Coordinates of C-alpha atoms in Angstrom, one line a residue:
Chain A
M333 CA 18.9 -12.6 0.2
A334 CA 17.5 -9.1 -0.6
E335 CA 18.6 -6.2 1.5
L336 CA 15.9 -5.3 4.0
K337 CA 14.5 -1.9 4.3
F338 CA 12.5 -0.5 7.2
L339 CA 9.8 2.2 6.5
V340 CA 8.1 4.1 9.2
A341 CA 4.6 5.2 8.1
P342 CA 2.0 7.4 9.7
E343 CA -0.8 6.0 11.8
I344 CA -3.6 5.0 9.6
G345 CA -6.8 7.1 9.8
K346 CA -5.9 9.7 12.4
A347 CA -6.7 13.4 12.7
L348 CA -9.7 14.2 10.7
K349 CA -12.0 16.8 12.2
E350 CA -15.6 16.4 10.9
D351 CA -17.7 19.5 10.3
H352 CA -14.7 21.7 11.0
P353 CA -14.3 24.2 8.2
Y354 CA -10.8 23.8 6.9
D355 CA -9.2 26.5 4.9
L356 CA -8.0 23.8 2.5
V357 CA -8.6 20.1 2.0
I358 CA -6.1 18.3 -0.3
V359 CA -7.5 15.1 -1.6
G360 CA -4.8 12.6 -2.5
A361 CA -1.2 12.3 -1.1
G362 CA 0.9 11.5 -4.1
P363 CA 3.7 13.9 -5.2
A364 CA 1.1 16.6 -6.1
G365 CA -0.9 16.4 -2.9
L366 CA 2.2 16.2 -0.7
T367 CA 3.9 19.1 -2.3
A368 CA 0.7 21.1 -2.1
A369 CA 0.5 20.3 1.6
V370 CA 4.0 21.7 2.3
Y371 CA 3.2 24.9 0.4
A372 CA -0.2 25.2 2.2
A373 CA 1.4 24.6 5.6
R374 CA 4.0 27.3 4.9
K375 CA 1.2 29.7 4.2
K376 CA -0.3 28.7 7.6
L377 CA -3.5 27.5 6.0
D378 CA -5.6 25.3 8.3
T379 CA -5.1 22.2 6.1
L380 CA -6.3 18.6 5.9
L381 CA -4.5 16.1 3.7
I382 CA -6.8 13.2 3.1
S383 CA -5.9 10.1 1.1
K384 CA -6.1 6.4 0.8
D385 CA -2.3 6.1 1.1
I386 CA 0.8 8.3 1.2
G387 CA 2.8 8.3 -1.9
G388 CA 0.2 7.4 -4.5
Q389 CA 1.6 5.8 -7.7
T390 CA 5.1 6.6 -6.5
L391 CA 4.7 3.6 -4.1
L392 CA 4.2 1.3 -7.1
T393 CA 7.4 2.4 -8.8
S394 CA 10.6 0.5 -8.0
D395 CA 13.2 2.9 -9.3
I396 CA 13.0 6.6 -10.0
E397 CA 16.0 8.0 -11.8
N398 CA 14.6 11.3 -13.1
Y399 CA 13.6 13.2 -9.9
M400 CA 16.0 16.0 -9.5
G401 CA 18.4 15.8 -6.6
Y402 CA 18.5 12.0 -6.6
H403 CA 20.4 10.0 -9.2
Y404 CA 18.5 7.0 -8.1
I405 CA 15.9 6.5 -5.5
S406 CA 13.2 3.8 -5.0
G407 CA 9.6 5.0 -5.2
K408 CA 8.8 4.2 -1.6
E409 CA 11.9 6.0 -0.3
L410 CA 11.0 9.1 -2.3
A411 CA 7.5 8.9 -0.9
A412 CA 8.9 8.5 2.6
K413 CA 11.0 11.6 2.1
F414 CA 8.1 13.6 0.9
E415 CA 6.0 12.4 3.8
E416 CA 8.8 13.3 6.3
Q417 CA 8.9 16.8 4.9
V418 CA 5.1 17.1 5.2
K419 CA 5.1 15.8 8.8
K420 CA 7.4 18.7 9.8
Y421 CA 4.3 20.9 9.6
P422 CA 1.3 20.9 11.9
I423 CA -1.4 20.0 9.4
D424 CA -4.0 17.2 9.8
I425 CA -3.4 14.1 7.9
A426 CA -6.0 11.4 7.4
V427 CA -4.7 8.2 5.7
G428 CA -6.8 5.3 4.8
E429 CA -9.8 7.5 3.8
E430 CA -11.3 7.6 0.3
V431 CA -13.2 10.7 -0.7
V432 CA -16.2 9.6 -2.8
S433 CA -18.0 12.9 -3.3
L434 CA -17.3 16.6 -3.6
S435 CA -20.0 19.3 -3.7
K436 CA -20.8 22.9 -3.0
E437 CA -22.4 23.7 0.4
G438 CA -23.2 27.3 0.8
D439 CA -19.9 29.2 0.3
D440 CA -18.0 26.1 1.3
F441 CA -17.4 22.6 -0.1
L442 CA -18.5 19.3 1.4
L443 CA -16.5 16.2 0.9
T444 CA -17.7 12.8 2.0
T445 CA -15.6 9.6 2.5
A446 CA -16.4 6.0 1.7
G447 CA -16.8 5.4 5.5
G448 CA -19.5 8.2 5.6
K449 CA -17.4 10.9 7.2
R450 CA -18.1 14.5 6.3
V451 CA -15.4 17.2 5.8
V452 CA -16.0 20.9 5.2
A453 CA -13.6 23.1 3.3
R454 CA -13.3 26.7 2.1
S455 CA -11.1 25.5 -0.8
V456 CA -10.1 22.1 -2.2
I457 CA -7.2 20.7 -4.2
V458 CA -8.0 17.4 -6.0
A459 CA -4.8 15.5 -6.5
T460 CA -6.2 12.0 -6.6
G461 CA -3.9 10.7 -9.4
K462 CA -4.6 7.7 -11.6
R463 CA -5.1 4.0 -11.3
S464 CA -4.5 1.0 -13.6
R465 CA -6.6 0.5 -16.7
P466 CA -8.1 -2.9 -17.1
L467 CA -7.7 -4.9 -20.3
N468 CA -11.4 -5.8 -20.5
V469 CA -11.0 -9.3 -21.9
P470 CA -12.8 -12.5 -20.9
G471 CA -11.3 -14.1 -17.8
E472 CA -9.6 -10.9 -16.5
R473 CA -12.2 -9.9 -13.9
E474 CA -12.8 -13.4 -12.7
L475 CA -9.1 -14.1 -12.1
V476 CA -8.1 -10.8 -10.4
G477 CA -6.2 -12.0 -7.3
R478 CA -5.9 -15.4 -8.8
G479 CA -2.9 -14.6 -11.0
V480 CA -4.1 -11.4 -12.6
S481 CA -2.3 -8.5 -11.0
Y482 CA -2.3 -4.7 -11.5
C483 CA 0.4 -4.2 -8.9
A484 CA 3.7 -5.7 -10.1
V485 CA 5.7 -4.3 -7.3
C486 CA 3.3 -5.8 -4.7
D487 CA 2.7 -9.2 -6.2
A488 CA 5.9 -10.0 -8.1
P489 CA 7.5 -11.8 -5.1
L490 CA 4.6 -14.3 -5.2
F491 CA 5.7 -15.6 -8.6
A492 CA 9.1 -16.9 -7.8
G493 CA 10.2 -19.5 -10.4
K494 CA 6.9 -19.2 -12.3
D495 CA 6.2 -18.2 -15.9
V496 CA 4.4 -14.9 -16.3
V497 CA 3.2 -12.5 -18.9
V498 CA 3.4 -8.7 -18.8
I499 CA 0.8 -6.9 -20.9
G500 CA 2.1 -3.5 -22.0
A501 CA 5.5 -2.4 -23.3
G502 CA 5.5 1.2 -22.1
N503 CA 7.5 2.4 -19.0
S504 CA 5.3 0.7 -16.4
G505 CA 5.3 -2.6 -18.3
A506 CA 9.1 -2.5 -18.8
T507 CA 9.5 -1.6 -15.1
A508 CA 7.4 -4.7 -14.2
V509 CA 9.6 -6.8 -16.5
V510 CA 12.8 -5.5 -14.8
D511 CA 11.3 -6.4 -11.4
L512 CA 10.2 -9.8 -12.5
I513 CA 13.6 -10.7 -14.1
K514 CA 15.0 -11.2 -10.6
I515 CA 12.0 -13.4 -9.5
A516 CA 10.2 -15.3 -12.3
N517 CA 11.3 -18.1 -14.5
R518 CA 10.2 -16.9 -17.9
I519 CA 8.6 -13.6 -18.8
Y520 CA 6.5 -12.9 -21.9
V521 CA 5.7 -9.4 -23.0
V522 CA 2.6 -8.7 -25.1
D523 CA 1.8 -5.3 -26.6
I524 CA -0.4 -4.2 -29.5
M525 CA 2.3 -1.8 -30.7
P526 CA 5.2 -3.0 -32.8
G527 CA 7.9 -2.4 -30.2
W528 CA 8.9 -1.0 -26.8
R529 CA 7.7 2.4 -25.9
A530 CA 9.7 2.5 -22.7
D531 CA 12.8 4.5 -21.9
P532 CA 15.9 3.1 -23.6
V533 CA 17.6 2.5 -20.3
L534 CA 14.9 0.1 -19.2
V535 CA 14.9 -1.7 -22.6
E536 CA 18.7 -2.2 -22.3
R537 CA 18.2 -3.8 -18.9
I538 CA 15.6 -6.2 -20.3
A539 CA 17.8 -7.0 -23.3
A540 CA 20.6 -8.0 -20.9
A541 CA 18.4 -10.7 -19.4
G542 CA 18.6 -12.5 -22.8
E543 CA 16.2 -15.3 -23.6
K544 CA 14.4 -15.2 -20.2
V545 CA 12.2 -12.5 -21.8
E546 CA 10.3 -13.2 -24.9
T547 CA 8.3 -10.4 -26.7
F548 CA 5.1 -10.6 -28.7
F549 CA 4.8 -7.2 -30.2
A550 CA 1.9 -6.3 -32.5
H551 CA -0.2 -8.8 -30.6
E552 CA -3.5 -8.4 -28.7
V553 CA -4.9 -10.4 -25.8
V554 CA -7.9 -12.5 -26.7
R555 CA -8.6 -14.0 -23.2
I556 CA -7.1 -15.1 -20.0
L557 CA -7.4 -18.9 -19.2
G558 CA -8.1 -20.6 -15.9
D559 CA -10.8 -21.5 -13.5
E560 CA -9.5 -21.3 -10.0
R561 CA -6.3 -19.6 -11.0
V562 CA -4.5 -18.3 -14.1
E563 CA -3.3 -21.1 -16.3
G564 CA -2.5 -19.3 -19.5
I565 CA -3.3 -16.5 -21.9
V566 CA -4.5 -16.5 -25.6
I567 CA -3.0 -13.8 -27.9
R568 CA -3.2 -13.2 -31.6
P569 CA -1.3 -11.0 -34.1
R570 CA -3.0 -7.7 -34.6
G571 CA -4.9 -7.6 -37.9
G572 CA -5.5 -11.4 -37.9
G573 CA -3.6 -14.6 -37.8
E574 CA -3.2 -17.7 -35.7
E575 CA -4.0 -17.5 -32.0
V576 CA -1.1 -18.3 -29.7
E577 CA -1.6 -19.8 -26.2
L578 CA 1.1 -19.1 -23.6
K579 CA 1.1 -21.2 -20.4
V580 CA 1.6 -18.7 -17.5
Q581 CA 0.7 -18.5 -13.9
G582 CA 0.7 -14.8 -13.7
V583 CA -0.6 -11.9 -15.8
F584 CA 0.6 -8.4 -15.0
I585 CA -1.5 -5.8 -16.7
E586 CA 0.4 -2.5 -17.3
I587 CA -1.5 -0.9 -20.1
G588 CA -1.8 2.6 -18.8
L589 CA -3.9 4.5 -16.3
I590 CA -7.3 6.0 -15.8
P591 CA -7.9 9.1 -13.7
N592 CA -9.4 8.9 -10.3
S593 CA -11.9 11.6 -11.0
D594 CA -15.1 9.9 -10.0
L595 CA -15.6 12.2 -7.0
A596 CA -15.6 15.2 -9.4
K597 CA -18.0 13.8 -12.0
G598 CA -20.9 16.1 -12.6
F599 CA -19.3 18.8 -10.5
L600 CA -16.0 19.7 -12.3
E601 CA -15.4 19.8 -16.0
L602 CA -13.6 16.7 -17.3
N603 CA -12.1 16.0 -20.7
E604 CA -12.8 12.9 -22.8
A605 CA -10.2 10.9 -21.0
G606 CA -12.0 11.7 -17.7
E607 CA -9.2 14.1 -16.6
I608 CA -10.1 17.3 -14.7
V609 CA -9.6 20.3 -16.9
V610 CA -7.4 23.0 -15.3
D611 CA -6.0 26.2 -16.5
C612 CA -2.3 27.2 -16.0
R613 CA -3.1 28.2 -12.4
C614 CA -4.5 24.8 -11.6
R615 CA -8.0 26.3 -11.4
T616 CA -10.9 23.9 -12.3
S617 CA -14.3 24.9 -13.7
V618 CA -15.5 25.7 -10.1
P619 CA -13.9 28.6 -8.3
G620 CA -12.3 27.5 -5.1
V621 CA -11.6 24.0 -6.4
F622 CA -8.1 23.4 -7.8
A623 CA -6.6 20.2 -9.2
A624 CA -3.0 19.0 -9.7
G625 CA -1.0 16.1 -10.9
D626 CA -2.0 13.0 -12.9
V627 CA -5.7 13.5 -12.4
T628 CA -5.6 16.7 -14.5
D629 CA -5.4 17.2 -18.2
V630 CA -1.8 18.6 -17.9
P631 CA 0.3 16.6 -20.3
E632 CA 3.1 14.3 -19.2
K633 CA 2.6 12.2 -16.1
Q634 CA 5.8 12.5 -14.1
V635 CA 6.6 12.7 -10.4
I636 CA 8.5 16.0 -10.9
I637 CA 5.7 17.6 -12.9
A638 CA 3.0 16.5 -10.4
A639 CA 5.1 18.0 -7.6
G640 CA 5.4 21.3 -9.4
E641 CA 1.7 21.4 -10.2
G642 CA 0.9 20.6 -6.5
A643 CA 3.0 23.6 -5.5
K644 CA 1.2 25.8 -8.0
A645 CA -2.3 24.6 -6.9
A646 CA -1.5 25.4 -3.2
L647 CA -0.3 28.9 -4.1
S648 CA -3.5 29.4 -6.2
A649 CA -5.7 28.2 -3.4
Y650 CA -3.9 30.6 -1.0
A651 CA -4.5 33.5 -3.5
Y652 CA -8.2 32.5 -3.7
L653 CA -8.6 32.4 0.1
I654 CA -7.0 35.8 0.5
G655 CA -9.4 37.1 -2.2
Q656 CA -12.4 35.6 -0.3
R657 CA -11.4 37.3 2.9
R658 CA -10.9 40.6 1.3
Chain B
M1438 CA 25.7 -4.5 11.6
A1439 CA 22.6 -2.7 12.8
L1440 CA 19.5 -3.2 10.6
L1441 CA 18.1 0.2 11.4
D1442 CA 20.1 3.2 10.3
D1443 CA 20.5 6.3 12.4
H1444 CA 17.8 8.1 10.6
V1445 CA 15.2 5.3 11.1
R1446 CA 16.3 4.9 14.7
E1447 CA 15.4 8.6 15.3
E1448 CA 12.0 8.2 13.7
V1449 CA 11.3 5.0 15.7
K1450 CA 12.3 6.8 18.9
R1451 CA 9.8 9.5 18.1
E1452 CA 7.1 7.0 17.3
L1453 CA 7.7 5.0 20.5
A1454 CA 8.2 7.9 22.9
G1455 CA 5.8 7.8 25.8
L1456 CA 4.5 4.3 25.5
P1457 CA 1.8 4.1 28.2
G1458 CA 2.6 0.5 29.2
A1459 CA 5.2 -2.2 29.0
V1460 CA 5.5 -4.4 25.9
K1461 CA 7.2 -7.7 25.5
L1462 CA 8.2 -9.1 22.2
L1463 CA 8.5 -12.9 22.1
V1464 CA 10.8 -13.9 19.2
F1465 CA 10.7 -17.5 18.0
T1466 CA 13.7 -18.7 16.1
Q1467 CA 16.0 -21.8 16.2
E1468 CA 19.6 -22.7 16.8
F1469 CA 20.5 -22.7 13.1
E1470 CA 18.6 -19.6 12.2
C1471 CA 16.3 -19.8 9.2
D1472 CA 16.1 -17.2 6.4
Y1473 CA 15.4 -13.9 8.1
C1474 CA 15.3 -15.5 11.6
A1475 CA 18.5 -13.7 12.6
E1476 CA 17.2 -10.4 11.1
T1477 CA 13.8 -10.8 13.0
R1478 CA 15.6 -11.4 16.3
S1479 CA 18.0 -8.4 15.7
L1480 CA 15.1 -6.2 14.7
A1481 CA 13.3 -6.9 18.0
E1482 CA 16.5 -6.4 20.0
E1483 CA 17.3 -3.1 18.2
L1484 CA 13.7 -1.9 19.0
S1485 CA 14.2 -2.7 22.7
E1486 CA 17.3 -0.5 22.7
L1487 CA 15.2 2.4 21.5
S1488 CA 12.5 2.2 24.2
D1489 CA 12.9 1.2 27.9
R1490 CA 9.3 -0.1 27.8
I1491 CA 10.1 -2.8 25.3
E1492 CA 11.5 -6.1 26.5
V1493 CA 12.6 -9.0 24.2
E1494 CA 12.5 -12.7 25.0
V1495 CA 14.0 -15.0 22.5
H1496 CA 12.8 -18.6 22.2
D1497 CA 13.9 -21.6 20.3
L1498 CA 11.0 -23.1 18.5
L1499 CA 11.9 -26.7 19.5
G1500 CA 13.6 -25.9 22.8
S1501 CA 10.7 -23.8 24.0
K1502 CA 8.0 -26.1 22.6
A1503 CA 5.6 -25.5 25.5
V1504 CA 5.8 -21.8 25.1
A1505 CA 5.4 -22.0 21.4
E1506 CA 2.3 -24.1 21.9
V1507 CA 0.8 -21.6 24.3
Y1508 CA 1.1 -18.9 21.7
G1509 CA 0.2 -21.1 18.7
I1510 CA 3.6 -20.7 17.0
D1511 CA 4.1 -23.3 14.3
K1512 CA 6.6 -21.5 12.0
I1513 CA 9.5 -19.2 12.3
P1514 CA 10.6 -16.4 12.4
A1515 CA 7.7 -15.3 14.5
I1516 CA 7.1 -12.4 16.9
V1517 CA 4.3 -12.3 19.5
V1518 CA 3.6 -8.8 20.8
L1519 CA 2.4 -8.9 24.4
G1520 CA 1.0 -6.0 26.4
E1521 CA 1.3 -4.9 30.1
G1522 CA 1.5 -7.9 32.4
D1523 CA 2.3 -10.2 29.4
R1524 CA -1.2 -9.8 28.2
D1525 CA -1.7 -11.7 24.9
Y1526 CA -3.9 -9.7 22.6
G1527 CA -3.4 -12.2 19.7
I1528 CA -1.0 -10.1 17.7
R1529 CA 1.4 -12.3 15.7
F1530 CA 4.0 -11.6 12.9
F1531 CA 5.3 -14.5 10.9
G1532 CA 8.3 -13.6 8.7
V1533 CA 10.4 -10.5 9.1
P1534 CA 8.3 -7.3 9.5
A1535 CA 10.5 -5.2 7.3
G1536 CA 9.7 -2.9 4.4
Y1537 CA 6.2 -1.5 4.7
E1538 CA 5.3 -4.0 7.5
F1539 CA 7.8 -2.3 9.8
S1540 CA 5.2 0.3 10.4
S1541 CA 2.7 -2.5 11.3
L1542 CA 5.1 -3.7 14.0
L1543 CA 5.4 -0.2 15.4
E1544 CA 1.7 0.2 15.4
A1545 CA 1.2 -3.2 17.1
I1546 CA 3.7 -2.2 19.8
K1547 CA 1.8 1.1 20.4
M1548 CA -1.5 -0.8 20.5
A1549 CA -0.3 -3.4 22.9
A1550 CA 1.2 -0.7 25.2
S1551 CA -2.1 1.1 25.4
G1552 CA -4.5 -1.8 25.1
D1553 CA -6.6 0.5 22.9
S1554 CA -7.6 -0.9 19.5
G1555 CA -8.4 2.5 18.0
L1556 CA -11.4 1.1 16.2
S1557 CA -14.5 3.2 15.6
P1558 CA -17.3 2.9 18.2
E1559 CA -19.4 1.1 15.6
A1560 CA -16.8 -1.5 15.0
K1561 CA -16.2 -2.0 18.7
E1562 CA -19.9 -2.6 19.2
A1563 CA -20.1 -5.0 16.3
L1564 CA -17.1 -7.0 17.6
A1565 CA -18.6 -7.2 21.1
G1566 CA -21.3 -9.4 19.4
L1567 CA -18.7 -11.9 18.0
K1568 CA -19.7 -15.4 19.1
N1569 CA -16.8 -17.7 18.1
P1570 CA -13.0 -17.5 17.8
V1571 CA -11.6 -16.1 14.6
H1572 CA -8.1 -16.6 13.3
I1573 CA -7.1 -14.0 10.8
Q1574 CA -4.2 -14.6 8.5
V1575 CA -3.1 -11.6 6.4
F1576 CA -0.6 -12.5 3.6
V1577 CA 1.7 -9.7 2.6
T1578 CA 4.8 -8.9 0.7
L1579 CA 7.3 -6.4 2.0
T1580 CA 7.0 -4.2 -1.1
C1581 CA 3.2 -3.9 -1.0
P1582 CA 2.1 -0.4 0.1
Y1583 CA -1.5 -1.4 0.7
C1584 CA -0.7 -4.4 3.0
P1585 CA -0.1 -2.6 6.3
M1586 CA -3.7 -1.3 6.2
A1587 CA -5.0 -4.8 6.2
V1588 CA -2.5 -6.1 8.8
Q1589 CA -3.1 -3.2 11.1
L1590 CA -6.9 -3.5 10.9
A1591 CA -6.6 -7.2 11.7
H1592 CA -4.4 -6.5 14.7
R1593 CA -6.8 -3.8 15.9
C1594 CA -9.6 -6.4 15.8
A1595 CA -7.4 -8.8 17.8
V1596 CA -6.8 -6.1 20.5
E1597 CA -10.5 -5.3 20.6
S1598 CA -11.8 -8.9 20.9
E1599 CA -10.4 -11.7 23.0
L1600 CA -11.8 -14.1 20.4
V1601 CA -9.6 -12.8 17.6
R1602 CA -6.1 -13.7 16.8
A1603 CA -4.4 -11.9 13.8
D1604 CA -1.2 -13.0 12.0
M1605 CA 0.8 -11.1 9.5
I1606 CA 2.4 -13.7 7.2
E1607 CA 5.1 -12.6 4.8
A1608 CA 4.1 -14.8 1.8
S1609 CA 7.5 -15.3 0.2
E1610 CA 8.9 -16.8 3.4
F1611 CA 6.1 -19.3 3.7
P1612 CA 5.5 -20.4 0.1
H1613 CA 3.7 -23.6 1.0
L1614 CA 1.2 -21.8 3.2
A1615 CA 0.8 -19.1 0.5
N1616 CA 0.2 -21.9 -2.1
R1617 CA -2.3 -23.6 0.1
H1618 CA -4.4 -20.5 0.4
G1619 CA -3.9 -19.5 -3.3
V1620 CA -2.1 -16.3 -2.6
Y1621 CA -1.5 -14.6 -5.9
A1622 CA -2.2 -11.0 -4.9
V1623 CA -1.6 -9.2 -1.6
P1624 CA -2.9 -8.3 0.8
K1625 CA -4.9 -11.6 1.0
V1626 CA -6.9 -12.1 4.1
V1627 CA -8.0 -15.5 5.3
M1628 CA -10.3 -15.9 8.2
N1629 CA -10.8 -19.3 9.9
E1630 CA -9.6 -20.9 6.7
R1631 CA -13.1 -20.4 5.2
V1632 CA -13.6 -16.7 4.5
S1633 CA -11.1 -15.0 2.3
F1634 CA -10.7 -11.9 0.2
E1635 CA -8.0 -9.7 -1.4
G1636 CA -7.3 -6.1 -0.9
A1637 CA -7.3 -3.6 2.0
L1638 CA -10.9 -3.1 2.8
P1639 CA -12.4 -0.3 4.9
E1640 CA -13.0 -1.0 8.5
K1641 CA -16.7 -1.8 8.2
A1642 CA -16.4 -4.3 5.4
F1643 CA -13.5 -6.0 7.1
V1644 CA -15.5 -6.3 10.4
D1645 CA -18.5 -7.7 8.4
Y1646 CA -16.3 -10.5 7.0
L1647 CA -14.9 -11.1 10.5
L1648 CA -18.4 -11.5 11.9
A1649 CA -19.3 -13.9 9.1
A1650 CA -16.2 -16.0 9.8
G1651 CA -17.1 -16.1 13.5
S1652 CA -20.8 -16.9 13.1

């Protein structure tokens, strides 16, 4: 039996003051947003941290071995430690809220949530991170929740003793495979590239599982099979060749991420990938709006980089607010 | 050995400080304890040590058959969270509420102690118009960060409406049930065995499904 862990989380959806002009509203509570919150609180800014969850993509990571200060920590434990540090300060935290629009209102900014709530801010940090990229093949959309999963850490326990395929051989794909080795019967890995692009430590762990894991590199997914639930997947060698059908009950899609920048579309400058363009002070194209972490065009998406960017964004927001007050 | 370490115990003490009412946790297990039955019982007992407003009553599923029937307990481990005066709001946990679901258990205790669902005025009004009983089953895994949102919303609806009962079900402990409902992603919410959806929905969408299930 697995060792049980017990996580204490904040109340969902508390403490959001509508039409109260906050000094700073931080959208997103991953490593960037949480770090920004600590820095903002220490500058005594009247701050709201608003997010769907606390931890962001960190929550979806099993093991983190490259955040300084910890040789090894699980994503949820690291998120819990971040959160604990944020909760030491008297800022407002609204969890379970999705910000869907951001606009200018007079000298301030107006944010609206999916539930129709309105928040006013003198400055904003967008730290909304990224989400899974879909494959866009036939059968995928129809079978989401019926064997197609974008959250290996969430759904892996449901595939005990089953045959599954992981699409993607980068770090997130390899992490999903490592999680599944303990649970599933057989694991196929499919990637369009000719080999692993994951950290060697992960690849070694997968190699240690032997024949349980079978790779199909330089292959692409043609379609996902099944009516009520996933029954298989059809792949073929890249550049042509015989199609191969794999009988699987689960398809874990780990082919990278797209930025959660919808709320900024038409308001902030985005690059071709949809990331928010920032300068080295985390300033966006609109004065008073800053951005940090994976949603920005800063290269390398890492917890430690996002955290550092979050700190910088909060200090830049502070400097901006001081300048406004004169 | 204690399940909760000192650090978590301190956090729990803070969370449960000043509960406005008494709470009773009915724990259902059996003589030869099932997978996680012992842990579920210990967890409830450890919580009761951290707050003088929490009482634990342990029942054997077969030995206390009548009690199990009253609360609709058909599988173990199970926890029923009762409020002041043993009031049953319809809050159930099947499987051990560990991992992310530990926070759902703490929230359920706070809700049962206060009797306040914490739902928005709009949701309260909508639920007041519910016609028929609705049984909500929320399937979760303990490693799913989105699941507590669905579980806690279901429990809020149960506290708000006498017609609603809401179960958290840890899918890996009840594979047959998970299979029957085709649980391949979590959270999966099943209402009255006929309405179902995946994902943690916002309050309004969740309540709309609930009203449809109870129509």
